[in-house]
Amino acid sequence: MTRDLSSREWQSFRQHLTDMRTERPHLNQERIAEGVGVQKQTISKYEQGRSVPDLLIFVALCRYFEVDPNTILGWDDAGPQRLDARTQTLIKRYLELPENWQLTVSNLVTELRSDLSRVKREGHG
């Protein structure tokens, strides 16, 4: 079963994201956004706590900064609050895909999310 993340975990994510960016003088929100395939405003919203990334963007951010997902969420590697086995397996499989397949998966998820939002707006879901 997947567990929901607490506000403490997302606060840790926000802080780590901001720290990782500001510790590297050559980085800004725009460069990070380009590196993970989102808009600059999206990175800003993550840092401000106004939005949280979906799984694919979260993985892309971890990969971009070369940081373990458990670390960016403030979880102790020895502690019980690690990503569940299914989520870890999905992340591992995604990262093992060739880049062009990763892009295909990301595009598919984006299209599905857009379709779902449209269906909900139209009152069919």
Tab-separated table of C-alpha atoms in Angstrom:
chain	number	residue	atom	x	y	z
A	1	MET	CA	0.000	0.000	0.000
A	2	THR	CA	1.294	3.450	-0.879
A	3	ARG	CA	1.284	5.890	2.007
A	4	ASP	CA	0.517	9.563	1.747
A	5	LEU	CA	3.323	11.982	2.410
A	6	SER	CA	3.036	14.254	5.408
A	7	SER	CA	3.459	17.996	5.359
A	8	ARG	CA	6.786	17.464	7.172
A	9	GLU	CA	8.035	15.357	4.273
A	10	TRP	CA	6.992	17.911	1.684
A	11	GLN	CA	8.542	20.660	3.819
A	12	SER	CA	11.778	18.658	3.737
A	13	PHE	CA	11.443	18.296	-0.042
A	14	ARG	CA	10.922	22.069	-0.452
A	15	GLN	CA	13.915	22.854	1.726
A	16	HIS	CA	16.192	20.302	0.042
A	17	LEU	CA	15.182	21.529	-3.414
A	18	THR	CA	15.880	25.146	-2.504
A	19	ASP	CA	19.160	24.255	-0.777
A	20	MET	CA	20.399	22.136	-3.683
A	21	ARG	CA	19.711	24.991	-6.093
A	22	THR	CA	21.247	27.766	-3.997
A	23	GLU	CA	24.342	25.700	-3.135
A	24	ARG	CA	25.206	25.625	-6.839
A	25	PRO	CA	25.849	29.178	-8.058
A	26	HIS	CA	25.417	28.211	-11.715
A	27	LEU	CA	21.881	26.920	-11.108
A	28	ASN	CA	18.642	28.825	-11.150
A	29	GLN	CA	15.018	27.746	-11.310
A	30	GLU	CA	14.954	28.108	-15.078
A	31	ARG	CA	17.920	25.741	-15.616
A	32	ILE	CA	16.434	23.161	-13.273
A	33	ALA	CA	13.074	23.438	-15.028
A	34	GLU	CA	14.728	22.884	-18.415
A	35	GLY	CA	16.639	19.926	-16.997
A	36	VAL	CA	13.543	18.124	-15.764
A	37	GLY	CA	11.054	19.235	-18.412
A	38	VAL	CA	8.802	21.657	-16.545
A	39	GLN	CA	8.274	25.404	-16.525
A	40	LYS	CA	10.287	27.735	-14.279
A	41	GLN	CA	7.110	28.661	-12.405
A	42	THR	CA	6.632	24.996	-11.513
A	43	ILE	CA	9.994	24.864	-9.715
A	44	SER	CA	9.092	28.086	-7.946
A	45	LYS	CA	5.781	26.579	-6.797
A	46	TYR	CA	7.590	23.476	-5.478
A	47	GLU	CA	10.022	25.636	-3.497
A	48	GLN	CA	7.179	27.742	-2.093
A	49	GLY	CA	5.115	24.689	-1.176
A	50	ARG	CA	2.275	25.702	-3.477
A	51	SER	CA	2.548	22.510	-5.520
A	52	VAL	CA	4.105	19.066	-5.330
A	53	PRO	CA	5.624	17.105	-8.211
A	54	ASP	CA	4.121	13.957	-9.639
A	55	LEU	CA	6.207	10.794	-9.472
A	56	LEU	CA	7.937	11.260	-12.830
A	57	ILE	CA	8.968	14.839	-12.086
A	58	PHE	CA	10.028	13.848	-8.568
A	59	VAL	CA	12.260	11.128	-10.048
A	60	ALA	CA	13.590	13.577	-12.646
A	61	LEU	CA	14.507	16.048	-9.881
A	62	CYS	CA	16.269	13.337	-7.874
A	63	ARG	CA	18.149	12.265	-10.966
A	64	TYR	CA	19.009	15.843	-11.941
A	65	PHE	CA	20.540	16.514	-8.525
A	66	GLU	CA	21.865	12.951	-8.152
A	67	VAL	CA	20.146	12.548	-4.793
A	68	ASP	CA	18.329	9.571	-3.291
A	69	PRO	CA	14.524	10.001	-3.120
A	70	ASN	CA	14.540	9.063	0.575
A	71	THR	CA	17.070	11.807	1.299
A	72	ILE	CA	15.170	14.580	-0.463
A	73	LEU	CA	12.073	13.707	1.589
A	74	GLY	CA	14.031	13.831	4.825
A	75	TRP	CA	13.733	10.131	5.516
A	76	ASP	CA	16.512	8.369	7.354
A	77	ASP	CA	17.718	5.437	5.238
A	78	ALA	CA	17.529	3.187	8.297
A	79	GLY	CA	14.082	4.414	9.308
A	80	PRO	CA	10.694	2.871	8.584
A	81	GLN	CA	9.446	5.687	6.339
A	82	ARG	CA	11.078	4.606	3.113
A	83	LEU	CA	9.394	4.487	-0.264
A	84	ASP	CA	7.382	1.281	-0.467
A	85	ALA	CA	8.844	-1.603	-2.468
A	86	ARG	CA	6.461	-1.157	-5.409
A	87	THR	CA	7.319	2.538	-5.786
A	88	GLN	CA	11.055	1.811	-5.505
A	89	THR	CA	10.711	-0.864	-8.206
A	90	LEU	CA	8.809	1.520	-10.503
A	91	ILE	CA	11.443	4.229	-10.056
A	92	LYS	CA	14.262	1.746	-10.686
A	93	ARG	CA	12.597	0.416	-13.840
A	94	TYR	CA	11.907	3.933	-15.113
A	95	LEU	CA	15.537	4.967	-14.576
A	96	GLU	CA	16.750	1.861	-16.413
A	97	LEU	CA	14.790	2.798	-19.540
A	98	PRO	CA	16.635	4.465	-22.421
A	99	GLU	CA	16.099	8.238	-22.384
A	100	ASN	CA	13.792	8.181	-25.407
A	101	TRP	CA	11.554	5.624	-23.656
A	102	GLN	CA	11.565	7.729	-20.492
A	103	LEU	CA	10.364	10.645	-22.593
A	104	THR	CA	7.639	8.452	-24.106
A	105	VAL	CA	6.473	7.366	-20.645
A	106	SER	CA	6.517	10.963	-19.387
A	107	ASN	CA	4.511	12.151	-22.400
A	108	LEU	CA	1.992	9.349	-21.950
A	109	VAL	CA	1.494	10.191	-18.278
A	110	THR	CA	1.074	13.882	-19.159
A	111	GLU	CA	-1.556	13.034	-21.788
A	112	LEU	CA	-3.403	10.729	-19.394
A	113	ARG	CA	-3.385	13.376	-16.663
A	114	SER	CA	-4.702	15.958	-19.126
A	115	ASP	CA	-7.458	13.600	-20.298
A	116	LEU	CA	-8.423	12.815	-16.694
A	117	SER	CA	-8.595	16.520	-15.823
A	118	ARG	CA	-10.758	17.183	-18.881
A	119	VAL	CA	-13.119	14.328	-18.006
A	120	LYS	CA	-13.436	15.606	-14.424
A	121	ARG	CA	-14.107	19.164	-15.619
A	122	GLU	CA	-16.818	17.917	-17.971
A	123	GLY	CA	-18.424	16.049	-15.091
A	124	HIS	CA	-17.897	12.528	-16.415
A	125	GLY	CA	-15.633	11.302	-13.635
